[in-house]
PDB file of C-alpha atoms in Angstrom:
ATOM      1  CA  UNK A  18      15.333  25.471 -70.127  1.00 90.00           C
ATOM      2  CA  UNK A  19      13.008  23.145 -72.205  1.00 93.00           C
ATOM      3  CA  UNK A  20      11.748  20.287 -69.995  1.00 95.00           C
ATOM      4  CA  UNK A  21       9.485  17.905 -72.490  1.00 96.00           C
ATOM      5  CA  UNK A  22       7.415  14.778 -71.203  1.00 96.00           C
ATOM      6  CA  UNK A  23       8.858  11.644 -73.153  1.00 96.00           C
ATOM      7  CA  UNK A  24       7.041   8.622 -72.160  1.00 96.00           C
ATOM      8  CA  UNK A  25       8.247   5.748 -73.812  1.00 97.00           C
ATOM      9  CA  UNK A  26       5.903   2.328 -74.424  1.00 95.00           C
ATOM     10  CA  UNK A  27       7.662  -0.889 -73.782  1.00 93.00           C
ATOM     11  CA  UNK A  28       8.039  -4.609 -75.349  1.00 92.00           C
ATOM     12  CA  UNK A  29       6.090  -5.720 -72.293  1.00 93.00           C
ATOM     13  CA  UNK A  30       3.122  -3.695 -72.989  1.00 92.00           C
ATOM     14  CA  UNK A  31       4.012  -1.262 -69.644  1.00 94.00           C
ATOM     15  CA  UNK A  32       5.147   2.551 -70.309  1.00 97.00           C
ATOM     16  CA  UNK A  33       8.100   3.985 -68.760  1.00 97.00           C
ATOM     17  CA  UNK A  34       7.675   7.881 -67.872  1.00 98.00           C
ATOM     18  CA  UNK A  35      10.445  10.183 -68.745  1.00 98.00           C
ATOM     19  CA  UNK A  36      11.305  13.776 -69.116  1.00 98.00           C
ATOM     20  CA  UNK A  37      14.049  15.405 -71.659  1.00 97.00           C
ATOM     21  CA  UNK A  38      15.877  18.428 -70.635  1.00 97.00           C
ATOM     22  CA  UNK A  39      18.007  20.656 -73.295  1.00 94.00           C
ATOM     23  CA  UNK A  40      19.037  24.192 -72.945  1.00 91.00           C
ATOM     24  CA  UNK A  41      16.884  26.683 -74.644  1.00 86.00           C
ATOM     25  CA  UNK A  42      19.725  28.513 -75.979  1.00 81.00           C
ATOM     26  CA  UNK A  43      20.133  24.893 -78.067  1.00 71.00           C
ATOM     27  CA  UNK A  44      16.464  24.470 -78.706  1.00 65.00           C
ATOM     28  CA  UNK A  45      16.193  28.341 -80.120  1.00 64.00           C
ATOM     29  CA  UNK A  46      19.336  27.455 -82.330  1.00 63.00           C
ATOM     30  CA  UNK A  47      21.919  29.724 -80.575  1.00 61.00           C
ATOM     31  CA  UNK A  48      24.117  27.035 -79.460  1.00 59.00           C
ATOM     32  CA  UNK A  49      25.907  25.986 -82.785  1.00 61.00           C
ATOM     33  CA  UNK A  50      27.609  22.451 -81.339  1.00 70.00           C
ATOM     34  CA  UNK A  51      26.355  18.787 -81.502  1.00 79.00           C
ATOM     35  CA  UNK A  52      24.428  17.755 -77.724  1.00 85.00           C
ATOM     36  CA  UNK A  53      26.109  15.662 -75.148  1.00 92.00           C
ATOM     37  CA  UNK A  54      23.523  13.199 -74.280  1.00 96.00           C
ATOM     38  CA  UNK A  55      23.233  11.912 -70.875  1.00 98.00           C
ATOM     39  CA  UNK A  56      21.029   9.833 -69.099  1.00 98.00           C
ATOM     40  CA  UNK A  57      19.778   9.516 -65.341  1.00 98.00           C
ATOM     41  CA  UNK A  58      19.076   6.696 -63.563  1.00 98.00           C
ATOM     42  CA  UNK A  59      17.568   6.627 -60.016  1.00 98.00           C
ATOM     43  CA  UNK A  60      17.584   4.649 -56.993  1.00 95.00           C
ATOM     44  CA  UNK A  61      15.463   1.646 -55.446  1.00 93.00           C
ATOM     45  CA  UNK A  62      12.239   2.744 -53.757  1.00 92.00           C
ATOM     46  CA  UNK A  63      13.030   6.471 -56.020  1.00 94.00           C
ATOM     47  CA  UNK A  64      11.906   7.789 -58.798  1.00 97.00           C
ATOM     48  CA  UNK A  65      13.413  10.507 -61.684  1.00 98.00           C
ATOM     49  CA  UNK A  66      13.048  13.383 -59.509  1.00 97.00           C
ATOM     50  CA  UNK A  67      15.735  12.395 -56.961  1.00 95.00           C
ATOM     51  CA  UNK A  68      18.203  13.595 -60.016  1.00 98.00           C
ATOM     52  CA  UNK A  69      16.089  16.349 -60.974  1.00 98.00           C
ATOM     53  CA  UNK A  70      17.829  19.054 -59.717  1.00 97.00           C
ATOM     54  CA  UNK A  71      21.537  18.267 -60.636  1.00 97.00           C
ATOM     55  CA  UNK A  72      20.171  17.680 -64.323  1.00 98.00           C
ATOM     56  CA  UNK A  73      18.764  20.998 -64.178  1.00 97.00           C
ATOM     57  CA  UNK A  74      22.221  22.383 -62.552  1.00 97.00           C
ATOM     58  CA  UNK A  75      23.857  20.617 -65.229  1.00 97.00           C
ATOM     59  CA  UNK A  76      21.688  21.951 -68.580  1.00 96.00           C
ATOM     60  CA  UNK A  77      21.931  25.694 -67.090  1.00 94.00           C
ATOM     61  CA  UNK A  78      25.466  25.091 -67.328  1.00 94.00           C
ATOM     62  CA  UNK A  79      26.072  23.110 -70.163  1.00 92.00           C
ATOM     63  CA  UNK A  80      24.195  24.189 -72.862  1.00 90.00           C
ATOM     64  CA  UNK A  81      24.972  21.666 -74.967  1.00 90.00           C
ATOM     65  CA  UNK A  82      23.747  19.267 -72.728  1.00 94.00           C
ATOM     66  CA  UNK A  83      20.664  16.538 -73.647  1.00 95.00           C
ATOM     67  CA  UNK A  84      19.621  14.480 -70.778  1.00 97.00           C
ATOM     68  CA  UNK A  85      16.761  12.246 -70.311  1.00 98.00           C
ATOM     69  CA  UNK A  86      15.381  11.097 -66.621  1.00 98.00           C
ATOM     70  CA  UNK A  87      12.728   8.471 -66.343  1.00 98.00           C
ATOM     71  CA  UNK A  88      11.205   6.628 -63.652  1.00 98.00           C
ATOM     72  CA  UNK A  89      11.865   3.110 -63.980  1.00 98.00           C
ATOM     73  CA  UNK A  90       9.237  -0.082 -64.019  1.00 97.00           C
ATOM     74  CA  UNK A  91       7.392  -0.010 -60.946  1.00 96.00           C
ATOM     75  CA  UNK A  92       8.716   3.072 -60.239  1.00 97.00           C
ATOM     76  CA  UNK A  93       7.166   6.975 -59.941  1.00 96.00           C
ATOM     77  CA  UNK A  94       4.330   7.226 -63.121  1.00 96.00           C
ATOM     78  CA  UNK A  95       5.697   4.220 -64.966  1.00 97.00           C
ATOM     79  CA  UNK A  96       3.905   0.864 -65.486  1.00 96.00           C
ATOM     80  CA  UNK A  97       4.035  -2.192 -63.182  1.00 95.00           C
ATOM     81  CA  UNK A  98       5.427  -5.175 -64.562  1.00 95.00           C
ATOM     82  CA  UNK A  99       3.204  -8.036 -65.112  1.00 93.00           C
ATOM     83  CA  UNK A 100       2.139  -9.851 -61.645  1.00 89.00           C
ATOM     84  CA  UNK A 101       5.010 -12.846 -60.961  1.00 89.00           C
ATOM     85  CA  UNK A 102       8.314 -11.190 -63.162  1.00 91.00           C
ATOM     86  CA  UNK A 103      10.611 -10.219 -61.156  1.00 92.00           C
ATOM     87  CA  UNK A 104      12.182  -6.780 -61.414  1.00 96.00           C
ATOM     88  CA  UNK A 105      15.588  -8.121 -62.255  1.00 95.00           C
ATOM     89  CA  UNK A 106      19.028  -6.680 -63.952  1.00 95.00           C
ATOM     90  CA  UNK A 107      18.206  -7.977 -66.975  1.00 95.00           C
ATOM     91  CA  UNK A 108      14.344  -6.859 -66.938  1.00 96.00           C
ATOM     92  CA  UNK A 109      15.963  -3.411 -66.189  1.00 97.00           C
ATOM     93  CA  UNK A 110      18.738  -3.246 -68.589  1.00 97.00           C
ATOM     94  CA  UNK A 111      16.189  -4.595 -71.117  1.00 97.00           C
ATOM     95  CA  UNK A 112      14.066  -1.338 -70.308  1.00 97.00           C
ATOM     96  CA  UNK A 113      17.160   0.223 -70.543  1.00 98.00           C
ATOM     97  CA  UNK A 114      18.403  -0.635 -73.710  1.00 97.00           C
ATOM     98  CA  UNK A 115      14.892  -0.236 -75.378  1.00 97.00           C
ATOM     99  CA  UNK A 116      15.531   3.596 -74.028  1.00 97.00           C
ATOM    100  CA  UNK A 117      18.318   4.324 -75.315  1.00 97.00           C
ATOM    101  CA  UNK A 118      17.385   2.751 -78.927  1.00 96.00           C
ATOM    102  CA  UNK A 119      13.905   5.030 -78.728  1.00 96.00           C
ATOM    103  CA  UNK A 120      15.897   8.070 -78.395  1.00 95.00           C
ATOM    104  CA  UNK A 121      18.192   6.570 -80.848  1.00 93.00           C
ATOM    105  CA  UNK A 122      21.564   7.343 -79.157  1.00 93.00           C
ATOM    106  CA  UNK A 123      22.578   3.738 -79.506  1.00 86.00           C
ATOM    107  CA  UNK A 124      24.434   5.330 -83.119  1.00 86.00           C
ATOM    108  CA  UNK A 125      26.885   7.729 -81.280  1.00 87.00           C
ATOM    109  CA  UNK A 126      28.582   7.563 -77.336  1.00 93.00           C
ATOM    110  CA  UNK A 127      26.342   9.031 -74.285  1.00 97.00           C
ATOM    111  CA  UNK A 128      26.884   9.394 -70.272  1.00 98.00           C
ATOM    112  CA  UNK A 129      25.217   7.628 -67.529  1.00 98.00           C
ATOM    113  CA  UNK A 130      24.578   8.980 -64.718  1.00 98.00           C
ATOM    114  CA  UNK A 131      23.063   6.847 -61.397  1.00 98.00           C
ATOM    115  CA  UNK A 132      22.091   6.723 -57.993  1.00 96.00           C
ATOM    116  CA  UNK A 133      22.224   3.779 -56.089  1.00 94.00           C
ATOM    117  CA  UNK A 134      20.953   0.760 -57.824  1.00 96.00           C
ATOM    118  CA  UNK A 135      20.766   3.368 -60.844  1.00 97.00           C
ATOM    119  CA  UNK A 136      24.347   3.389 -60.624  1.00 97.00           C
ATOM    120  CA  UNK A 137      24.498  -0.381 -60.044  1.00 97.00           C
ATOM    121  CA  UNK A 138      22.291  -0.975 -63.998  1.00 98.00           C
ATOM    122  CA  UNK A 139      24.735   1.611 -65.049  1.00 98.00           C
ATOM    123  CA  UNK A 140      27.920  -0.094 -64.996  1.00 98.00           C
ATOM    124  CA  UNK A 141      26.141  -3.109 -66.419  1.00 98.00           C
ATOM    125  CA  UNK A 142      24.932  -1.524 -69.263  1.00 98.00           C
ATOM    126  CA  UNK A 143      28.663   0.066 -69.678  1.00 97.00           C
ATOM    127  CA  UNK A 144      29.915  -3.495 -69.567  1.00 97.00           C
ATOM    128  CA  UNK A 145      27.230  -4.888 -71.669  1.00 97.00           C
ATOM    129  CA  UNK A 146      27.808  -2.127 -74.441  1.00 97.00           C
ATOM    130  CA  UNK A 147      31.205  -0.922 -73.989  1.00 95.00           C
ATOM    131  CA  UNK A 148      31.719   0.813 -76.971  1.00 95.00           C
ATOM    132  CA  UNK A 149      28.468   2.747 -76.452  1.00 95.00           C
ATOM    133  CA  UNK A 150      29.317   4.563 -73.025  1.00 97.00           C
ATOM    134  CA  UNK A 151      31.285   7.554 -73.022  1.00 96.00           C
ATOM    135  CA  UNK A 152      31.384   7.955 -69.037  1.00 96.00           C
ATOM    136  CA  UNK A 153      30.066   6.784 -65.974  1.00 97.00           C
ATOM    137  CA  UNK A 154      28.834   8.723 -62.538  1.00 98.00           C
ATOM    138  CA  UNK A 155      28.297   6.761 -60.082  1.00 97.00           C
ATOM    139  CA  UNK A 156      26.488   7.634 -56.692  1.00 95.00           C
ATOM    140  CA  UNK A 157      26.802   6.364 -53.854  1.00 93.00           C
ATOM    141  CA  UNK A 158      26.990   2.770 -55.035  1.00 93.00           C
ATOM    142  CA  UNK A 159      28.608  -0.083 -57.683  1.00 94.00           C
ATOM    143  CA  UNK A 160      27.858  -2.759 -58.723  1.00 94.00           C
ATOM    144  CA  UNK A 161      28.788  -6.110 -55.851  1.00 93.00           C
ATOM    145  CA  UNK A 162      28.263  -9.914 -55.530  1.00 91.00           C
ATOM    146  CA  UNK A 163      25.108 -10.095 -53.168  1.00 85.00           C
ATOM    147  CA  UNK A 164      25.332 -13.724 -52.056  1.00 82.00           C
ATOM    148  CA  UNK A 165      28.133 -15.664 -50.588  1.00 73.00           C
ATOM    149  CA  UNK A 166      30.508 -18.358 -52.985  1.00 68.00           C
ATOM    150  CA  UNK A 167      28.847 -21.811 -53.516  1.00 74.00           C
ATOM    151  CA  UNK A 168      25.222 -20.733 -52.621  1.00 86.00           C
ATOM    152  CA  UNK A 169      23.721 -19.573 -55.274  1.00 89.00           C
ATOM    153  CA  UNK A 170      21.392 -22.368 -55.664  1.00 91.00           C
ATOM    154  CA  UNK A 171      20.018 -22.114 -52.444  1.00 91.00           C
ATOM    155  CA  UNK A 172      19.660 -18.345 -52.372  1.00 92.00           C
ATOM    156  CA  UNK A 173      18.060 -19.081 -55.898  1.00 92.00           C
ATOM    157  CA  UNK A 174      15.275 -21.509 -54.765  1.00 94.00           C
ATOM    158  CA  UNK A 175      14.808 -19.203 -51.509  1.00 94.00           C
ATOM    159  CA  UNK A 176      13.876 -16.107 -53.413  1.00 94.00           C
ATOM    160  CA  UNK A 177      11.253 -18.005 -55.626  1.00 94.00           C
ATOM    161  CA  UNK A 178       9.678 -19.333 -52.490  1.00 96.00           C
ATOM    162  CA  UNK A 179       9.406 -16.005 -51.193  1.00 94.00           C
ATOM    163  CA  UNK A 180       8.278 -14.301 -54.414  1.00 94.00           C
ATOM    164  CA  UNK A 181       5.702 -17.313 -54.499  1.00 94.00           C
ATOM    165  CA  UNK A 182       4.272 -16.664 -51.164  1.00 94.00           C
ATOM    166  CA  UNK A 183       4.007 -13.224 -51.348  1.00 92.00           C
ATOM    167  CA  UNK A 184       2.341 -13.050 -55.007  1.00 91.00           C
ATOM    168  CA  UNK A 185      -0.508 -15.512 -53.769  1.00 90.00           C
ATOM    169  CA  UNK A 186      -1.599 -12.534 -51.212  1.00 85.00           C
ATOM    170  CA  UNK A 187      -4.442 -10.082 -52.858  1.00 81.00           C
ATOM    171  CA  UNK A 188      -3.051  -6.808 -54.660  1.00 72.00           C
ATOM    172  CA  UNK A 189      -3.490  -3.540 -52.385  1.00 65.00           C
ATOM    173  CA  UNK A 190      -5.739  -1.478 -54.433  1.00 58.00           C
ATOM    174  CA  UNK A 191      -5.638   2.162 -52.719  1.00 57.00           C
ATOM    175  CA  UNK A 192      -3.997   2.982 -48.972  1.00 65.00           C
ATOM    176  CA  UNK A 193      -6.706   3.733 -46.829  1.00 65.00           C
ATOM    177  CA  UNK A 194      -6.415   7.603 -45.223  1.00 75.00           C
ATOM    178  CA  UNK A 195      -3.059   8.107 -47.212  1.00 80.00           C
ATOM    179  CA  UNK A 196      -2.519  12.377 -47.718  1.00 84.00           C
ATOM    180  CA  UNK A 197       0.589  14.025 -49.388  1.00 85.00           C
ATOM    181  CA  UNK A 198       1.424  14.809 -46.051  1.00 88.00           C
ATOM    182  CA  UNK A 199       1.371  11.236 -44.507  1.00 88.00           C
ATOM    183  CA  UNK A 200       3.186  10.249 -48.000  1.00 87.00           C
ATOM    184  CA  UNK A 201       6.013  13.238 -47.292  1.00 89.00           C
ATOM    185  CA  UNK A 202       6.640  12.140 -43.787  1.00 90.00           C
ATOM    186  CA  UNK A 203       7.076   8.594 -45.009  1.00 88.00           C
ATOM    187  CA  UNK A 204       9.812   9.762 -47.440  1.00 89.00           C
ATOM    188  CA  UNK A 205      11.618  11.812 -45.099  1.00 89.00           C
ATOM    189  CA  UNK A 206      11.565   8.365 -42.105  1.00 89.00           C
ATOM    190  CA  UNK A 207      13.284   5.956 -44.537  1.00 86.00           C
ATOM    191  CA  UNK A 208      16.213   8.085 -45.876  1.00 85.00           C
ATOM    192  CA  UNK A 209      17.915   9.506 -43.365  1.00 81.00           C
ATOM    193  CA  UNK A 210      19.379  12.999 -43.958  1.00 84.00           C
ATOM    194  CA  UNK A 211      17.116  13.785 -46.355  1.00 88.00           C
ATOM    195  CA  UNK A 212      16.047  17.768 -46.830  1.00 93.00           C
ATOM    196  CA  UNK A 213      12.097  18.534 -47.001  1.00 93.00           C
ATOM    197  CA  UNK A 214      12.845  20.197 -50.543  1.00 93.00           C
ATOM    198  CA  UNK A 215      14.131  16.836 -51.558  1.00 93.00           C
ATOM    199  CA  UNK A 216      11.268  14.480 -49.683  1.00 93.00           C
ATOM    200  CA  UNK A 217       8.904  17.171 -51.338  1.00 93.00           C
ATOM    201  CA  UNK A 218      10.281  16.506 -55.001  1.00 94.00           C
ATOM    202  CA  UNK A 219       9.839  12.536 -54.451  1.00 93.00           C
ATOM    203  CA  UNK A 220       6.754  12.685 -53.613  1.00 93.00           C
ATOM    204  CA  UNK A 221       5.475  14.541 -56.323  1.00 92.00           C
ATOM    205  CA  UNK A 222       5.765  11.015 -57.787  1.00 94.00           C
ATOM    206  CA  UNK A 223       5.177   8.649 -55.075  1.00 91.00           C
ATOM    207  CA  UNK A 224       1.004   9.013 -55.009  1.00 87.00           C
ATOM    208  CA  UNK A 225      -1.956   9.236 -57.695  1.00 85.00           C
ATOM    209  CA  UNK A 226      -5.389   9.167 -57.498  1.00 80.00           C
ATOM    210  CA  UNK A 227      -7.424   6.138 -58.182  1.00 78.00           C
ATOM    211  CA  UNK A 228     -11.071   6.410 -60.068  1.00 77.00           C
ATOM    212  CA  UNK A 229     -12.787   7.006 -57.077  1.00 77.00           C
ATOM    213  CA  UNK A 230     -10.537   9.744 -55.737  1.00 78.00           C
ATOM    214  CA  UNK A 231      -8.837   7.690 -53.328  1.00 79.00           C
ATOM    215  CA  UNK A 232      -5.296   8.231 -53.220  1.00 82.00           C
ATOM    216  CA  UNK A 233      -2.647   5.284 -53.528  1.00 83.00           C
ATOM    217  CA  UNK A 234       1.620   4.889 -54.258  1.00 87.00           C
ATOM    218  CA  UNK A 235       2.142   4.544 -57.246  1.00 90.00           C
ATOM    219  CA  UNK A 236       5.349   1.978 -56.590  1.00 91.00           C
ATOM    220  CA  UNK A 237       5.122  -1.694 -57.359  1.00 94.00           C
ATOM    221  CA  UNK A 238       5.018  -3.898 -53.716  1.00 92.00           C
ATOM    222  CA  UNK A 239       6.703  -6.441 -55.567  1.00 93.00           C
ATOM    223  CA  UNK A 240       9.576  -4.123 -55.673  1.00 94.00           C
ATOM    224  CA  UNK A 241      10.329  -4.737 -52.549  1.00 92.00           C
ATOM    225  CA  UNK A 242      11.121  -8.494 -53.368  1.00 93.00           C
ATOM    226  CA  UNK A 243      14.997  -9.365 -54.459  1.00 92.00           C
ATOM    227  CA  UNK A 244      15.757 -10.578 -57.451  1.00 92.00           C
ATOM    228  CA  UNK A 245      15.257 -14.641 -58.297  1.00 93.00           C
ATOM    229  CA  UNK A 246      18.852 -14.435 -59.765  1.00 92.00           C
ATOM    230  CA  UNK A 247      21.427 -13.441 -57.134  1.00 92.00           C
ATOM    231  CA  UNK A 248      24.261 -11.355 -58.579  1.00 92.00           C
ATOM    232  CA  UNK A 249      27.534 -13.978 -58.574  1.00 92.00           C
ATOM    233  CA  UNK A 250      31.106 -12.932 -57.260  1.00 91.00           C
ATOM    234  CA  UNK A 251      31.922 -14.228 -60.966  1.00 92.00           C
ATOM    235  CA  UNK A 252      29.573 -11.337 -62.349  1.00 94.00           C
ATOM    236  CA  UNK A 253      30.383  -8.105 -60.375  1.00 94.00           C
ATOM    237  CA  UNK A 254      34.282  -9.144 -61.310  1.00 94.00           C
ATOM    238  CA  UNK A 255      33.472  -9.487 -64.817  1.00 96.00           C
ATOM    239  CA  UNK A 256      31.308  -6.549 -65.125  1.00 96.00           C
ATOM    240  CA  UNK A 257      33.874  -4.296 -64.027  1.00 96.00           C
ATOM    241  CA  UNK A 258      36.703  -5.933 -65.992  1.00 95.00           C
ATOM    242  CA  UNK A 259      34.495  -5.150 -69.186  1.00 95.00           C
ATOM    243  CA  UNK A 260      33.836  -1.474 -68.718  1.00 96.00           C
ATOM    244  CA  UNK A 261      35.979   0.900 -70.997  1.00 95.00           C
ATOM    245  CA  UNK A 262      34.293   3.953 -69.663  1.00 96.00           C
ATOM    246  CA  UNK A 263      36.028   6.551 -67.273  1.00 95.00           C
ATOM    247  CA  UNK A 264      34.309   6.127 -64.228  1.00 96.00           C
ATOM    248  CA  UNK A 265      33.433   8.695 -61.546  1.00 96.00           C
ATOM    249  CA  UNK A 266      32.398   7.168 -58.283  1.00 95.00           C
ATOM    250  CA  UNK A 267      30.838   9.181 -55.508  1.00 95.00           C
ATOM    251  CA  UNK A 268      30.238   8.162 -52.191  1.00 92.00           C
ATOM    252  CA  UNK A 269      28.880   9.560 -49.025  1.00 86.00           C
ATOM    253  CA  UNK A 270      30.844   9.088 -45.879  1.00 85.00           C
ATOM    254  CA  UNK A 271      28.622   7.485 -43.876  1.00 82.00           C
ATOM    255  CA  UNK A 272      26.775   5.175 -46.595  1.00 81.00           C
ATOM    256  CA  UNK A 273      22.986   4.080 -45.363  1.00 78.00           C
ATOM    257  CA  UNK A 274      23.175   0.910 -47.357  1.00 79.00           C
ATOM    258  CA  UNK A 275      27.105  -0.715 -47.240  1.00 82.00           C
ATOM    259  CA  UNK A 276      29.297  -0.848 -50.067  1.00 85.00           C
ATOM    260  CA  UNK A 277      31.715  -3.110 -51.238  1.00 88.00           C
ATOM    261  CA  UNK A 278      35.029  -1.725 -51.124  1.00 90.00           C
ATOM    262  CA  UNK A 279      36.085  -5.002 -53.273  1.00 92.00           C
ATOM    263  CA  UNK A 280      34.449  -4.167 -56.048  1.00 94.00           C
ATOM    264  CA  UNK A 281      36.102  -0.305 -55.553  1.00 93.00           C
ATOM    265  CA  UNK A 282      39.773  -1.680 -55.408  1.00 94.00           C
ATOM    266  CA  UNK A 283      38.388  -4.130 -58.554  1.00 93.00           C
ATOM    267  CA  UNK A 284      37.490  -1.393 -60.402  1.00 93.00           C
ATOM    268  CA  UNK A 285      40.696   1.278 -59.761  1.00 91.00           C
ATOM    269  CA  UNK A 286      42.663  -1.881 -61.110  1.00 92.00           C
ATOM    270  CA  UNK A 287      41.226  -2.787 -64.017  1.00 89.00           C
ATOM    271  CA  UNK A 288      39.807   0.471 -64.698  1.00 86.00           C
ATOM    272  CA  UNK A 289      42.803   3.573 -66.096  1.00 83.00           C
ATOM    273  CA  UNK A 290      40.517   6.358 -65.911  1.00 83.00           C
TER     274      UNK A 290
END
């Protein structure tokens, strides 16, 4: 297996770490077919190697397969956004997009595969460029209205005065005694069920070290803050009307963060496959 670095330098001036995968038996030239490109998108509060090991699972079985992980803005070893954006759908799916045309697979059909909110930006890229998307996994999560009818406005003007407040505090420069080991245990306490292999392999990109060998996360604060535009009952429905892709959905039994099962029944009806 060839795993190559493939960091990618953004309209906004931040980079956006990423890793391609192939098969060596594709790389060396023994694998005569054209790649099946795929790309990984992780979770809130994650970075790209939560899907690590089922992209590795999946190139040491598919040798044909191309996929590309990358931590997303704020996210793992990519950049920050600047101080007051918000990290919002369409600041994402921007990212996104710019991806996909980098690698240039915007010219022929590729997979998506996400976890979480990664499979949340997934299904509104597939809606956004239908023709684009071959297929859709989606883990643990799609995409649902998160405010109720009639108040967006108010959600609207809430979030800003919330983002507002808590940009006008001073930026947290390094975390004062932080170790891998204090970082580790933090994974493991907020997501439950998680194995130490798996806590390890997150925080492998959770922590750098500053100038003066101080450690610090390497995850935006801000990410913490919701988006200023709520996601409209309007939208989800619309989103999932638009999708051509077949869609795989995946969800555990006992979700930690709820689903909609709306948006599930939306999508088995207006979705064949």
């Amino acid at each position: 297996m060839i795993i190559t670095n493939y960091t990618i330098q953004c309209v906004w001036d931040g980079t956006l770490a990423g890793i391609i995968l192939k098969n060596d038996a594709f790389v060396t030239g023994r694998f005569g077919q054209t790649t099946t490109k795929i790309i990984g998108i992780h979770g809130w509060l994650d970075n790209l190697n939560s899907l690590l090991p089922l992209a590795k699972q999946l190139i040491d079985r598919h040798p044909n397969y191309e996929i590309y992980l990358y931590d997303r803005a704020g996210h793992g070893f990519s950049g920050h956004i600047p101080k007051g954006f918000d990290y919002s759908n369409a600041h994402n799916m921007q990212d996104l997009r710019y991806i996909i045309q980098t690698l240039g697979w915007s010219k022929e059909k590729f997979s998506i595969i996400g976890h979480s909110y990664g499979a949340v930006l997934g299904m509104i890229y597939a809606a956004s460029y239908p023709k684009e998307v071959l297929c859709l996994v989606a883990i643990d999560a799609v995409v649902q209205t998160d405010i109720l009818s009639g108040n967006f406005f108010k959600v609207h003007g809430s979030r800003i005065d919330i983002t507002l407040k808590f940009h006008s505090k001073p930026l947290r420069t390094s975390d004062v005694g932080l170790t891998f080991e204090k970082v580790f245990e933090l994974t493991k306490a907020t997501r439950r069920g998680i194995t130490d292999e798996a806590a390890r392999l997150l925080t492998e990109r959770s922590f750098r070290r500053d100038t003066d060998n101080k450690l610090y996360f390497t995850r935006d604060d801000s990410l913490r803050l919701l988006a200023l535009t709520p996601f409209t009952d309007d939208m989800t429905r619309n989103t999932i009307e638009t999708i051509e892709a077949s869609v795989l959905f995946i969800g555990a039994t006992t979700p930690e963060w709820p689903r909609s099962q709306k948006s599930l029944d939306l999508l088995k009806e207006h979705n064949p496959n």
